[in-house]
PDB file of C-alpha atoms in Angstrom:
ATOM      1  CA  MET A   3     -25.155  -4.836  36.476  1.00  0.00           C
ATOM      2  CA  THR A   4     -27.734  -2.172  37.062  1.00  0.00           C
ATOM      3  CA  GLY A   5     -30.372  -1.364  34.521  1.00  0.00           C
ATOM      4  CA  ARG A   6     -28.831   1.993  33.667  1.00  0.00           C
ATOM      5  CA  GLY A   7     -25.457   0.356  33.011  1.00  0.00           C
ATOM      6  CA  ALA A   8     -27.030  -2.236  30.733  1.00  0.00           C
ATOM      7  CA  VAL A   9     -28.766   0.434  28.716  1.00  0.00           C
ATOM      8  CA  GLY A  10     -25.527   2.373  28.294  1.00  0.00           C
ATOM      9  CA  LEU A  11     -23.662  -0.732  27.167  1.00  0.00           C
ATOM     10  CA  GLY A  12     -26.384  -1.567  24.636  1.00  0.00           C
ATOM     11  CA  ALA A  13     -26.295   1.927  23.133  1.00  0.00           C
ATOM     12  CA  THR A  14     -22.545   1.749  22.766  1.00  0.00           C
ATOM     13  CA  ALA A  15     -22.782  -1.593  20.962  1.00  0.00           C
ATOM     14  CA  LEU A  16     -25.453  -0.228  18.598  1.00  0.00           C
ATOM     15  CA  VAL A  17     -23.293   2.763  17.612  1.00  0.00           C
ATOM     16  CA  ALA A  18     -20.330   0.477  16.982  1.00  0.00           C
ATOM     17  CA  ALA A  19     -22.441  -1.799  14.757  1.00  0.00           C
ATOM     18  CA  LEU A  20     -23.633   1.159  12.692  1.00  0.00           C
ATOM     19  CA  LEU A  21     -20.105   2.467  12.252  1.00  0.00           C
ATOM     20  CA  LEU A  22     -18.821  -0.945  11.184  1.00  0.00           C
ATOM     21  CA  GLY A  23     -21.709  -1.363   8.688  1.00  0.00           C
ATOM     22  CA  GLY A  24     -20.836   1.871   6.852  1.00  0.00           C
ATOM     23  CA  CYS A  25     -17.305   0.685   6.111  1.00  0.00           C
ATOM     24  CA  GLY A  26     -18.258  -2.434   4.143  1.00  0.00           C
ATOM     25  CA  THR A  27     -20.418  -3.131   1.119  1.00  0.00           C
ATOM     26  CA  SER A  28     -23.946  -1.817   1.009  1.00  0.00           C
ATOM     27  CA  ARG A  29     -26.375  -3.934   2.927  1.00  0.00           C
ATOM     28  CA  SER A  30     -30.068  -4.234   2.903  1.00  0.00           C
ATOM     29  CA  GLY A  31     -32.177  -4.111   5.975  1.00  0.00           C
ATOM     30  CA  ASP A  32     -35.665  -3.309   6.954  1.00  0.00           C
ATOM     31  CA  LEU A  33     -35.393   0.106   5.260  1.00  0.00           C
ATOM     32  CA  GLY A  34     -34.044  -1.260   1.956  1.00  0.00           C
ATOM     33  CA  LEU A  35     -30.680  -0.922   0.195  1.00  0.00           C
ATOM     34  CA  ALA A  36     -28.413   1.749   1.653  1.00  0.00           C
ATOM     35  CA  PRO A  37     -27.613   4.535  -0.838  1.00  0.00           C
ATOM     36  CA  THR A  38     -24.125   4.729  -2.324  1.00  0.00           C
ATOM     37  CA  ALA A  39     -22.252   7.821  -3.492  1.00  0.00           C
ATOM     38  CA  PRO A  40     -22.817   8.765  -7.151  1.00  0.00           C
ATOM     39  CA  PRO A  41     -19.939   8.012  -9.542  1.00  0.00           C
ATOM     40  CA  PRO A  42     -17.744  10.961 -10.591  1.00  0.00           C
ATOM     41  CA  SER A  43     -19.148  10.859 -14.145  1.00  0.00           C
ATOM     42  CA  ALA A  44     -22.613  11.719 -12.831  1.00  0.00           C
ATOM     43  CA  ALA A  45     -21.451  15.083 -11.488  1.00  0.00           C
ATOM     44  CA  PRO A  46     -23.224  18.019 -13.152  1.00  0.00           C
ATOM     45  CA  THR A  47     -21.366  19.938 -15.840  1.00  0.00           C
ATOM     46  CA  ASP A  48     -21.923  23.121 -17.802  1.00  0.00           C
ATOM     47  CA  ARG A  49     -21.209  21.387 -21.149  1.00  0.00           C
ATOM     48  CA  PRO A  50     -24.229  20.055 -23.047  1.00  0.00           C
ATOM     49  CA  GLU A  51     -24.742  16.352 -23.356  1.00  0.00           C
ATOM     50  CA  PRO A  52     -23.944  14.875 -26.785  1.00  0.00           C
ATOM     51  CA  THR A  53     -27.017  14.232 -28.917  1.00  0.00           C
ATOM     52  CA  PRO A  54     -28.118  10.634 -28.369  1.00  0.00           C
ATOM     53  CA  THR A  55     -28.411   8.282 -31.314  1.00  0.00           C
ATOM     54  CA  ARG A  56     -32.053   8.001 -32.397  1.00  0.00           C
ATOM     55  CA  ALA A  57     -33.444   4.559 -31.888  1.00  0.00           C
ATOM     56  CA  ALA A  58     -34.877   2.744 -34.912  1.00  0.00           C
ATOM     57  CA  ALA A  59     -38.584   3.275 -35.415  1.00  0.00           C
ATOM     58  CA  PRO A  60     -40.702   0.265 -34.538  1.00  0.00           C
ATOM     59  CA  THR A  61     -41.914  -1.855 -37.435  1.00  0.00           C
ATOM     60  CA  PRO A  62     -45.539  -0.947 -38.226  1.00  0.00           C
ATOM     61  CA  PRO A  63     -48.099  -3.703 -37.913  1.00  0.00           C
ATOM     62  CA  ALA A  64     -48.986  -5.691 -41.011  1.00  0.00           C
ATOM     63  CA  THR A  65     -51.957  -4.524 -43.048  1.00  0.00           C
ATOM     64  CA  ASN A  66     -53.963  -5.844 -45.976  1.00  0.00           C
ATOM     65  CA  ARG A  67     -52.682  -3.142 -48.305  1.00  0.00           C
ATOM     66  CA  PRO A  68     -50.460  -4.338 -51.196  1.00  0.00           C
ATOM     67  CA  PRO A  69     -46.754  -3.542 -50.842  1.00  0.00           C
ATOM     68  CA  GLY A  70     -45.565  -0.294 -52.338  1.00  0.00           C
ATOM     69  CA  PRO A  71     -43.051  -0.015 -55.191  1.00  0.00           C
ATOM     70  CA  SER A  72     -39.729  -1.637 -54.538  1.00  0.00           C
ATOM     71  CA  THR A  73     -36.732   0.545 -53.795  1.00  0.00           C
ATOM     72  CA  THR A  74     -32.984   0.223 -54.072  1.00  0.00           C
ATOM     73  CA  ALA A  75     -31.638   0.077 -50.520  1.00  0.00           C
ATOM     74  CA  SER A  76     -28.356   1.841 -51.261  1.00  0.00           C
ATOM     75  CA  THR A  77     -29.832   4.899 -52.980  1.00  0.00           C
ATOM     76  CA  GLY A  78     -33.470   4.945 -51.960  1.00  0.00           C
ATOM     77  CA  THR A  79     -34.476   5.417 -55.618  1.00  0.00           C
ATOM     78  CA  ARG A  80     -37.592   3.763 -56.996  1.00  0.00           C
ATOM     79  CA  ARG A  81     -37.100   0.588 -59.022  1.00  0.00           C
ATOM     80  CA  LEU A  82     -39.713   0.615 -61.790  1.00  0.00           C
ATOM     81  CA  ASP A  83     -41.417  -2.574 -62.896  1.00  0.00           C
ATOM     82  CA  PRO A  84     -41.222  -3.651 -66.561  1.00  0.00           C
ATOM     83  CA  VAL A  85     -43.801  -1.916 -68.736  1.00  0.00           C
ATOM     84  CA  THR A  86     -45.849  -3.393 -71.586  1.00  0.00           C
ATOM     85  CA  VAL A  87     -46.912  -1.031 -74.362  1.00  0.00           C
ATOM     86  CA  GLU A  88     -49.363  -1.577 -77.183  1.00  0.00           C
ATOM     87  CA  LEU A  89     -48.110  -0.706 -80.669  1.00  0.00           C
ATOM     88  CA  TRP A  90     -50.287  -0.168 -83.718  1.00  0.00           C
ATOM     89  CA  TYR A  91     -48.655  -1.129 -87.009  1.00  0.00           C
ATOM     90  CA  VAL A  92     -49.982  -1.192 -90.561  1.00  0.00           C
ATOM     91  CA  ARG A  93     -50.977  -4.391 -92.341  1.00  0.00           C
ATOM     92  CA  ALA A  94     -52.540  -4.364 -95.811  1.00  0.00           C
ATOM     93  CA  GLY A  95     -53.418  -0.696 -95.401  1.00  0.00           C
ATOM     94  CA  LEU A  96     -55.161  -1.156 -92.043  1.00  0.00           C
ATOM     95  CA  LEU A  97     -54.201  -0.842 -88.364  1.00  0.00           C
ATOM     96  CA  VAL A  98     -53.250  -3.927 -86.341  1.00  0.00           C
ATOM     97  CA  PRO A  99     -51.912  -4.120 -82.769  1.00  0.00           C
ATOM     98  CA  THR A 100     -49.066  -5.900 -81.071  1.00  0.00           C
ATOM     99  CA  ARG A 101     -47.205  -5.498 -77.741  1.00  0.00           C
ATOM    100  CA  ARG A 102     -43.727  -4.970 -76.330  1.00  0.00           C
ATOM    101  CA  THR A 103     -42.464  -5.445 -72.766  1.00  0.00           C
ATOM    102  CA  ARG A 104     -39.497  -3.285 -71.870  1.00  0.00           C
ATOM    103  CA  PRO A 105     -37.640  -2.168 -68.714  1.00  0.00           C
ATOM    104  CA  GLY A 106     -39.605   0.234 -66.539  1.00  0.00           C
ATOM    105  CA  THR A 107     -39.651   3.929 -67.373  1.00  0.00           C
ATOM    106  CA  VAL A 108     -41.747   6.962 -66.522  1.00  0.00           C
ATOM    107  CA  ALA A 109     -41.476   8.198 -70.137  1.00  0.00           C
ATOM    108  CA  THR A 110     -43.962   5.681 -71.518  1.00  0.00           C
ATOM    109  CA  SER A 111     -45.073   7.842 -74.450  1.00  0.00           C
ATOM    110  CA  ARG A 112     -41.470   8.241 -75.601  1.00  0.00           C
ATOM    111  CA  LEU A 113     -40.915   4.498 -75.222  1.00  0.00           C
ATOM    112  CA  ALA A 114     -44.032   3.703 -77.247  1.00  0.00           C
ATOM    113  CA  LEU A 115     -43.107   6.035 -80.132  1.00  0.00           C
ATOM    114  CA  THR A 116     -39.525   4.748 -80.164  1.00  0.00           C
ATOM    115  CA  GLU A 117     -40.740   1.144 -80.396  1.00  0.00           C
ATOM    116  CA  LEU A 118     -43.323   2.124 -83.007  1.00  0.00           C
ATOM    117  CA  ALA A 119     -40.641   3.698 -85.214  1.00  0.00           C
ATOM    118  CA  ALA A 120     -38.298   0.720 -84.706  1.00  0.00           C
ATOM    119  CA  GLY A 121     -40.721  -1.447 -86.649  1.00  0.00           C
ATOM    120  CA  PRO A 122     -42.110  -4.961 -86.305  1.00  0.00           C
ATOM    121  CA  SER A 123     -40.292  -8.039 -85.068  1.00  0.00           C
ATOM    122  CA  PRO A 124     -39.442 -10.788 -87.577  1.00  0.00           C
ATOM    123  CA  ALA A 125     -42.554 -12.743 -86.571  1.00  0.00           C
ATOM    124  CA  GLU A 126     -44.708  -9.626 -86.970  1.00  0.00           C
ATOM    125  CA  ALA A 127     -43.089  -8.706 -90.288  1.00  0.00           C
ATOM    126  CA  ALA A 128     -43.880 -12.214 -91.542  1.00  0.00           C
ATOM    127  CA  THR A 129     -47.579 -11.385 -91.229  1.00  0.00           C
ATOM    128  CA  GLY A 130     -47.160  -8.237 -93.339  1.00  0.00           C
ATOM    129  CA  MET A 131     -46.867  -5.673 -90.545  1.00  0.00           C
ATOM    130  CA  ILE A 132     -44.941  -2.475 -91.304  1.00  0.00           C
ATOM    131  CA  THR A 133     -44.491   0.911 -89.693  1.00  0.00           C
ATOM    132  CA  LEU A 134     -44.823   4.261 -91.414  1.00  0.00           C
ATOM    133  CA  LEU A 135     -43.479   6.334 -88.536  1.00  0.00           C
ATOM    134  CA  PRO A 136     -39.897   7.612 -88.884  1.00  0.00           C
ATOM    135  CA  ALA A 137     -37.484   7.700 -85.972  1.00  0.00           C
ATOM    136  CA  GLY A 138     -37.155  10.788 -83.825  1.00  0.00           C
ATOM    137  CA  VAL A 139     -40.835  11.687 -83.360  1.00  0.00           C
ATOM    138  CA  GLU A 140     -41.469  12.678 -79.735  1.00  0.00           C
ATOM    139  CA  VAL A 141     -44.277  14.163 -77.704  1.00  0.00           C
ATOM    140  CA  THR A 142     -43.488  17.784 -76.850  1.00  0.00           C
ATOM    141  CA  ARG A 143     -46.209  18.237 -74.241  1.00  0.00           C
ATOM    142  CA  ILE A 144     -48.925  16.354 -72.375  1.00  0.00           C
ATOM    143  CA  ALA A 145     -51.441  18.472 -70.473  1.00  0.00           C
ATOM    144  CA  ASP A 146     -55.137  18.127 -69.655  1.00  0.00           C
ATOM    145  CA  GLY A 147     -55.348  14.818 -71.514  1.00  0.00           C
ATOM    146  CA  MET A 148     -53.809  16.285 -74.697  1.00  0.00           C
ATOM    147  CA  ALA A 149     -50.556  15.073 -76.252  1.00  0.00           C
ATOM    148  CA  THR A 150     -48.900  17.483 -78.671  1.00  0.00           C
ATOM    149  CA  LEU A 151     -46.302  16.502 -81.275  1.00  0.00           C
ATOM    150  CA  ARG A 152     -45.209  17.021 -84.840  1.00  0.00           C
ATOM    151  CA  VAL A 153     -45.208  14.257 -87.437  1.00  0.00           C
ATOM    152  CA  PRO A 154     -43.011  14.657 -90.550  1.00  0.00           C
ATOM    153  CA  ALA A 155     -44.995  15.360 -93.693  1.00  0.00           C
ATOM    154  CA  VAL A 156     -45.418  12.783 -96.429  1.00  0.00           C
ATOM    155  CA  GLY A 157     -46.742  13.351 -99.956  1.00  0.00           C
ATOM    156  CA  ASP A 158     -49.397  10.638-100.143  1.00  0.00           C
ATOM    157  CA  PRO A 159     -52.494  11.636 -98.090  1.00  0.00           C
ATOM    158  CA  ALA A 160     -53.418   7.997 -97.424  1.00  0.00           C
ATOM    159  CA  THR A 161     -49.937   7.232 -96.090  1.00  0.00           C
ATOM    160  CA  ARG A 162     -49.961  10.355 -93.942  1.00  0.00           C
ATOM    161  CA  ARG A 163     -53.327   9.411 -92.442  1.00  0.00           C
ATOM    162  CA  LEU A 164     -52.127   5.887 -91.642  1.00  0.00           C
ATOM    163  CA  ARG A 165     -49.030   7.367 -90.003  1.00  0.00           C
ATOM    164  CA  GLU A 166     -51.171   9.670 -87.894  1.00  0.00           C
ATOM    165  CA  ALA A 167     -53.460   6.785 -86.983  1.00  0.00           C
ATOM    166  CA  GLN A 168     -50.489   4.757 -85.757  1.00  0.00           C
ATOM    167  CA  VAL A 169     -49.487   7.608 -83.453  1.00  0.00           C
ATOM    168  CA  VAL A 170     -52.996   8.346 -82.164  1.00  0.00           C
ATOM    169  CA  TRP A 171     -53.970   4.740 -81.446  1.00  0.00           C
ATOM    170  CA  THR A 172     -50.625   4.061 -79.761  1.00  0.00           C
ATOM    171  CA  LEU A 173     -50.577   7.164 -77.543  1.00  0.00           C
ATOM    172  CA  THR A 174     -54.208   6.996 -76.438  1.00  0.00           C
ATOM    173  CA  GLN A 175     -53.617   3.681 -74.686  1.00  0.00           C
ATOM    174  CA  PHE A 176     -52.263   5.734 -71.764  1.00  0.00           C
ATOM    175  CA  PRO A 177     -54.735   7.174 -69.225  1.00  0.00           C
ATOM    176  CA  SER A 178     -53.024  10.562 -69.417  1.00  0.00           C
ATOM    177  CA  VAL A 179     -53.752  10.904 -73.161  1.00  0.00           C
ATOM    178  CA  ARG A 180     -57.316  11.206 -74.458  1.00  0.00           C
ATOM    179  CA  GLN A 181     -56.611  13.274 -77.559  1.00  0.00           C
ATOM    180  CA  VAL A 182     -53.641  14.092 -79.766  1.00  0.00           C
ATOM    181  CA  ARG A 183     -52.786  17.374 -81.465  1.00  0.00           C
ATOM    182  CA  LEU A 184     -50.710  16.840 -84.599  1.00  0.00           C
ATOM    183  CA  ASP A 185     -48.871  19.763 -86.196  1.00  0.00           C
ATOM    184  CA  ASP A 186     -51.103  22.360 -84.516  1.00  0.00           C
ATOM    185  CA  ALA A 187     -54.201  20.897 -86.179  1.00  0.00           C
ATOM    186  CA  ALA A 188     -57.489  20.217 -84.400  1.00  0.00           C
ATOM    187  CA  PRO A 189     -57.288  17.544 -81.693  1.00  0.00           C
ATOM    188  CA  VAL A 190     -58.084  13.983 -82.794  1.00  0.00           C
ATOM    189  CA  ASP A 191     -58.727  10.677 -81.043  1.00  0.00           C
ATOM    190  CA  ARG A 192     -59.276   7.030 -81.946  1.00  0.00           C
ATOM    191  CA  ALA A 193     -62.735   7.626 -83.353  1.00  0.00           C
ATOM    192  CA  ASP A 194     -61.233   9.785 -86.118  1.00  0.00           C
ATOM    193  CA  TYR A 195     -59.381   6.744 -87.474  1.00  0.00           C
ATOM    194  CA  ALA A 196     -61.780   3.925 -86.589  1.00  0.00           C
ATOM    195  CA  ASP A 197     -62.406   3.266 -90.287  1.00  0.00           C
ATOM    196  CA  LEU A 198     -58.796   2.104 -90.618  1.00  0.00           C
ATOM    197  CA  LEU A 199     -59.417  -0.974 -88.453  1.00  0.00           C
ATOM    198  CA  PRO A 200     -60.051  -4.356 -90.101  1.00  0.00           C
ATOM    199  CA  PRO A 201     -63.377  -6.106 -89.380  1.00  0.00           C
ATOM    200  CA  ILE A 202     -61.533  -8.365 -86.907  1.00  0.00           C
ATOM    201  CA  VAL A 203     -58.744  -7.117 -84.656  1.00  0.00           C
ATOM    202  CA  VAL A 204     -56.703  -9.615 -82.604  1.00  0.00           C
ATOM    203  CA  THR A 205     -55.105  -8.180 -79.464  1.00  0.00           C
ATOM    204  CA  GLY A 206     -53.971 -11.551 -78.096  1.00  0.00           C
ATOM    205  CA  PRO A 207     -52.046 -13.642 -78.773  1.00  0.00           C
ATOM    206  CA  ILE A 208     -49.419 -11.588 -80.574  1.00  0.00           C
ATOM    207  CA  PRO A 209     -47.243 -12.908 -83.430  1.00  0.00           C
ATOM    208  CA  GLY A 210     -44.465 -15.194 -82.239  1.00  0.00           C
ATOM    209  CA  GLU A 211     -45.930 -15.691 -78.766  1.00  0.00           C
ATOM    210  CA  ARG A 212     -45.545 -19.065 -77.051  1.00  0.00           C
ATOM    211  CA  VAL A 213     -49.008 -20.208 -76.058  1.00  0.00           C
ATOM    212  CA  SER A 214     -50.488 -23.167 -74.230  1.00  0.00           C
ATOM    213  CA  ALA A 215     -53.946 -24.581 -73.744  1.00  0.00           C
ATOM    214  CA  PRO A 216     -56.391 -23.330 -72.800  1.00  0.00           C
ATOM    215  CA  LEU A 217     -55.677 -20.355 -75.040  1.00  0.00           C
ATOM    216  CA  VAL A 218     -57.616 -17.116 -74.599  1.00  0.00           C
ATOM    217  CA  VAL A 219     -58.055 -15.194 -77.861  1.00  0.00           C
ATOM    218  CA  THR A 220     -59.116 -11.557 -77.483  1.00  0.00           C
ATOM    219  CA  GLY A 221     -59.806  -8.546 -79.655  1.00  0.00           C
ATOM    220  CA  THR A 222     -62.580  -6.501 -81.225  1.00  0.00           C
ATOM    221  CA  ALA A 223     -64.791  -7.202 -84.207  1.00  0.00           C
ATOM    222  CA  THR A 224     -67.691  -5.972 -86.269  1.00  0.00           C
ATOM    223  CA  VAL A 225     -69.068  -9.144 -87.863  1.00  0.00           C
ATOM    224  CA  PHE A 226     -72.374 -10.757 -88.818  1.00  0.00           C
ATOM    225  CA  GLU A 227     -74.474 -11.560 -85.746  1.00  0.00           C
ATOM    226  CA  ALA A 228     -71.418 -10.677 -83.629  1.00  0.00           C
ATOM    227  CA  THR A 229     -70.073 -14.241 -84.030  1.00  0.00           C
ATOM    228  CA  VAL A 230     -66.288 -14.624 -84.008  1.00  0.00           C
ATOM    229  CA  SER A 231     -64.752 -18.011 -84.867  1.00  0.00           C
ATOM    230  CA  VAL A 232     -61.295 -19.327 -83.983  1.00  0.00           C
ATOM    231  CA  ARG A 233     -59.267 -22.302 -85.088  1.00  0.00           C
ATOM    232  CA  VAL A 234     -55.729 -23.417 -84.209  1.00  0.00           C
ATOM    233  CA  LEU A 235     -53.459 -25.097 -86.765  1.00  0.00           C
ATOM    234  CA  ASP A 236     -50.299 -27.088 -86.022  1.00  0.00           C
ATOM    235  CA  ALA A 237     -47.002 -26.916 -87.926  1.00  0.00           C
ATOM    236  CA  ALA A 238     -48.381 -29.182 -90.670  1.00  0.00           C
ATOM    237  CA  GLY A 239     -51.507 -27.051 -91.097  1.00  0.00           C
ATOM    238  CA  ARG A 240     -53.767 -29.578 -89.371  1.00  0.00           C
ATOM    239  CA  GLN A 241     -56.629 -28.198 -87.289  1.00  0.00           C
ATOM    240  CA  VAL A 242     -56.079 -29.044 -83.618  1.00  0.00           C
ATOM    241  CA  ALA A 243     -58.720 -26.844 -81.973  1.00  0.00           C
ATOM    242  CA  THR A 244     -61.779 -24.757 -82.806  1.00  0.00           C
ATOM    243  CA  GLY A 245     -64.086 -22.422 -80.950  1.00  0.00           C
ATOM    244  CA  PHE A 246     -66.321 -19.416 -81.292  1.00  0.00           C
ATOM    245  CA  GLY A 247     -67.626 -16.550 -79.234  1.00  0.00           C
ATOM    246  CA  THR A 248     -69.825 -13.491 -79.409  1.00  0.00           C
ATOM    247  CA  ALA A 249     -68.591  -9.929 -79.554  1.00  0.00           C
ATOM    248  CA  SER A 250     -70.263  -7.356 -77.326  1.00  0.00           C
ATOM    249  CA  CYS A 251     -71.727  -5.655 -80.402  1.00  0.00           C
ATOM    250  CA  GLY A 252     -72.951  -7.099 -83.686  1.00  0.00           C
ATOM    251  CA  SER A 253     -72.998  -6.033 -87.330  1.00  0.00           C
ATOM    252  CA  GLY A 254     -72.535  -2.338 -87.877  1.00  0.00           C
ATOM    253  CA  CYS A 255     -70.772  -1.722 -84.560  1.00  0.00           C
ATOM    254  CA  ARG A 256     -67.530  -2.894 -83.002  1.00  0.00           C
ATOM    255  CA  GLY A 257     -67.465  -4.919 -79.807  1.00  0.00           C
ATOM    256  CA  GLY A 258     -64.949  -6.856 -77.768  1.00  0.00           C
ATOM    257  CA  TYR A 259     -64.704 -10.648 -77.864  1.00  0.00           C
ATOM    258  CA  ARG A 260     -63.027 -13.374 -75.844  1.00  0.00           C
ATOM    259  CA  VAL A 261     -62.805 -16.962 -77.089  1.00  0.00           C
ATOM    260  CA  VAL A 262     -61.200 -19.845 -75.162  1.00  0.00           C
ATOM    261  CA  VAL A 263     -59.889 -22.885 -77.061  1.00  0.00           C
ATOM    262  CA  GLY A 264     -57.858 -25.941 -76.071  1.00  0.00           C
ATOM    263  CA  TRP A 265     -55.798 -28.629 -77.807  1.00  0.00           C
ATOM    264  CA  ARG A 266     -53.519 -31.592 -77.240  1.00  0.00           C
ATOM    265  CA  THR A 267     -50.065 -31.705 -78.807  1.00  0.00           C
ATOM    266  CA  VAL A 268     -47.222 -34.148 -78.199  1.00  0.00           C
ATOM    267  CA  ARG A 269     -44.375 -31.704 -78.792  1.00  0.00           C
ATOM    268  CA  GLU A 270     -43.678 -27.988 -78.981  1.00  0.00           C
ATOM    269  CA  GLN A 271     -44.073 -26.691 -82.513  1.00  0.00           C
ATOM    270  CA  LYS A 272     -44.943 -23.693 -84.612  1.00  0.00           C
ATOM    271  CA  GLY A 273     -48.615 -23.092 -85.221  1.00  0.00           C
ATOM    272  CA  THR A 274     -51.191 -20.550 -86.328  1.00  0.00           C
ATOM    273  CA  VAL A 275     -54.211 -19.031 -84.657  1.00  0.00           C
ATOM    274  CA  GLU A 276     -56.854 -17.958 -87.163  1.00  0.00           C
ATOM    275  CA  VAL A 277     -59.687 -15.637 -86.166  1.00  0.00           C
ATOM    276  CA  TYR A 278     -62.397 -15.209 -88.765  1.00  0.00           C
ATOM    277  CA  GLU A 279     -66.031 -14.626 -89.624  1.00  0.00           C
ATOM    278  CA  VAL A 280     -68.194 -17.293 -91.250  1.00  0.00           C
ATOM    279  CA  SER A 281     -69.882 -15.878 -94.333  1.00  0.00           C
ATOM    280  CA  ALA A 282     -73.666 -15.745 -94.075  1.00  0.00           C
ATOM    281  CA  GLU A 283     -73.854 -16.307 -97.833  1.00  0.00           C
ATOM    282  CA  ASN A 284     -71.749 -19.411 -98.399  1.00  0.00           C
ATOM    283  CA  GLY A 285     -70.252 -20.457 -95.048  1.00  0.00           C
ATOM    284  CA  GLU A 286     -66.705 -19.616 -96.118  1.00  0.00           C
ATOM    285  CA  ARG A 287     -64.153 -18.101 -93.758  1.00  0.00           C
ATOM    286  CA  ILE A 288     -63.825 -14.373 -94.383  1.00  0.00           C
ATOM    287  CA  HIS A 289     -61.959 -11.452 -92.800  1.00  0.00           C
ATOM    288  CA  THR A 290     -59.401 -13.961 -91.493  1.00  0.00           C
ATOM    289  CA  MET A 291     -56.629 -12.706 -89.224  1.00  0.00           C
ATOM    290  CA  ALA A 292     -53.785 -15.263 -88.982  1.00  0.00           C
ATOM    291  CA  VAL A 293     -51.379 -15.027 -86.045  1.00  0.00           C
ATOM    292  CA  PRO A 294     -48.251 -17.208 -86.075  1.00  0.00           C
ATOM    293  CA  VAL A 295     -47.469 -18.637 -82.621  1.00  0.00           C
ATOM    294  CA  VAL A 296     -45.528 -21.405 -80.895  1.00  0.00           C
ATOM    295  CA  LEU A 297     -47.776 -24.147 -79.556  1.00  0.00           C
ATOM    296  CA  ALA A 298     -46.675 -25.551 -76.224  1.00  0.00           C
ATOM    297  CA  PRO A 299     -47.744 -29.030 -75.063  1.00  0.00           C
ATOM    298  CA  ARG A 300     -50.781 -29.128 -72.830  1.00  0.00           C
ATOM    299  CA  ASP A 301     -49.853 -29.392 -69.154  1.00  0.00           C
TER     300      ASP A 301
END
C-alpha cells in the first residue's frame, strides 16, 4: 500500500475511534476527564432560589473567662442562682445579724424586707431575736444609691428607731443602696444607728447552723485592746475548744475580727459558740454573744 493510502486509512480509523468513544461512558485521557452534559435541574430559571438553611456558627475557642449565667435551653431565660441576704433583727434592744438563702431573684430588696418582716427562725428566736418590722413594707424607689420607702408609725420613739435601724442596716448591704430615705425625712445610713450595735457582733456562724472544725468565727467588735475571745461548748456544756483574735480596731472604735478554732467530737450534737470580751478588771467574760449551733464530727 502506498504512503498516501496508509495515511488515509489511519485518518479514517482515528475518526471512527473518536465517534465510538463519545457513545460510551466518559473517559479520561491526556487532556483529562471529558465533560458531560449538565443535568436538567441545573438549567437556569427566572424563579429565585429558596433561602438556604444557615449553618451553625462554629464553637468559639475556650478562654480563661468564667462561664456566664446559666440559661434555660427551651426559653432562653436566665436562671438566677440562689441569693443569700443578711437580716438585722433585734435582741435585748440592740441589732444583731443573721442570714437567709433563698431562690434567686432580681428583687433582692423586696426579698430582704419580706424575710425581715417574717421574723426569726426557731433557733434564732431561742436566742431572743425578734423583729419589729410589720409585713407589707416595700421599697418604692432606688435611684442614685438612695432607697425610698415608708415605715408604719409606732408610738414609742425607741421602738420606731429600732425598726428604722433594722430596715437601714438590712437594705444597705446591697451595693445599689448607700442611704435610705424614710417617710420623706432626711437620708440616713448605718452610721446613724451605729449606737444600736452591741459591743460584739457575730456574723458567722448563725444560730442553728451546722458547723465543723476548723470553725471560722467572724464579726465586728469594740472591746478592750481589740481582743476577742471564743469558746465552743458541747451539748453538756463542756468546753471543747477555745481561741482568740484581734479586731482591726481597738477600744473606742469598731473593727472586724476573724477567729479560727478547732475541736474533736465523737458524734454530732448540739453546741454553743460563745464570743466574748475578757474583763480588764476581774478577768470575767463580758459582752458575751452565744450562738446555738450543731457541732459536726471533725473530718
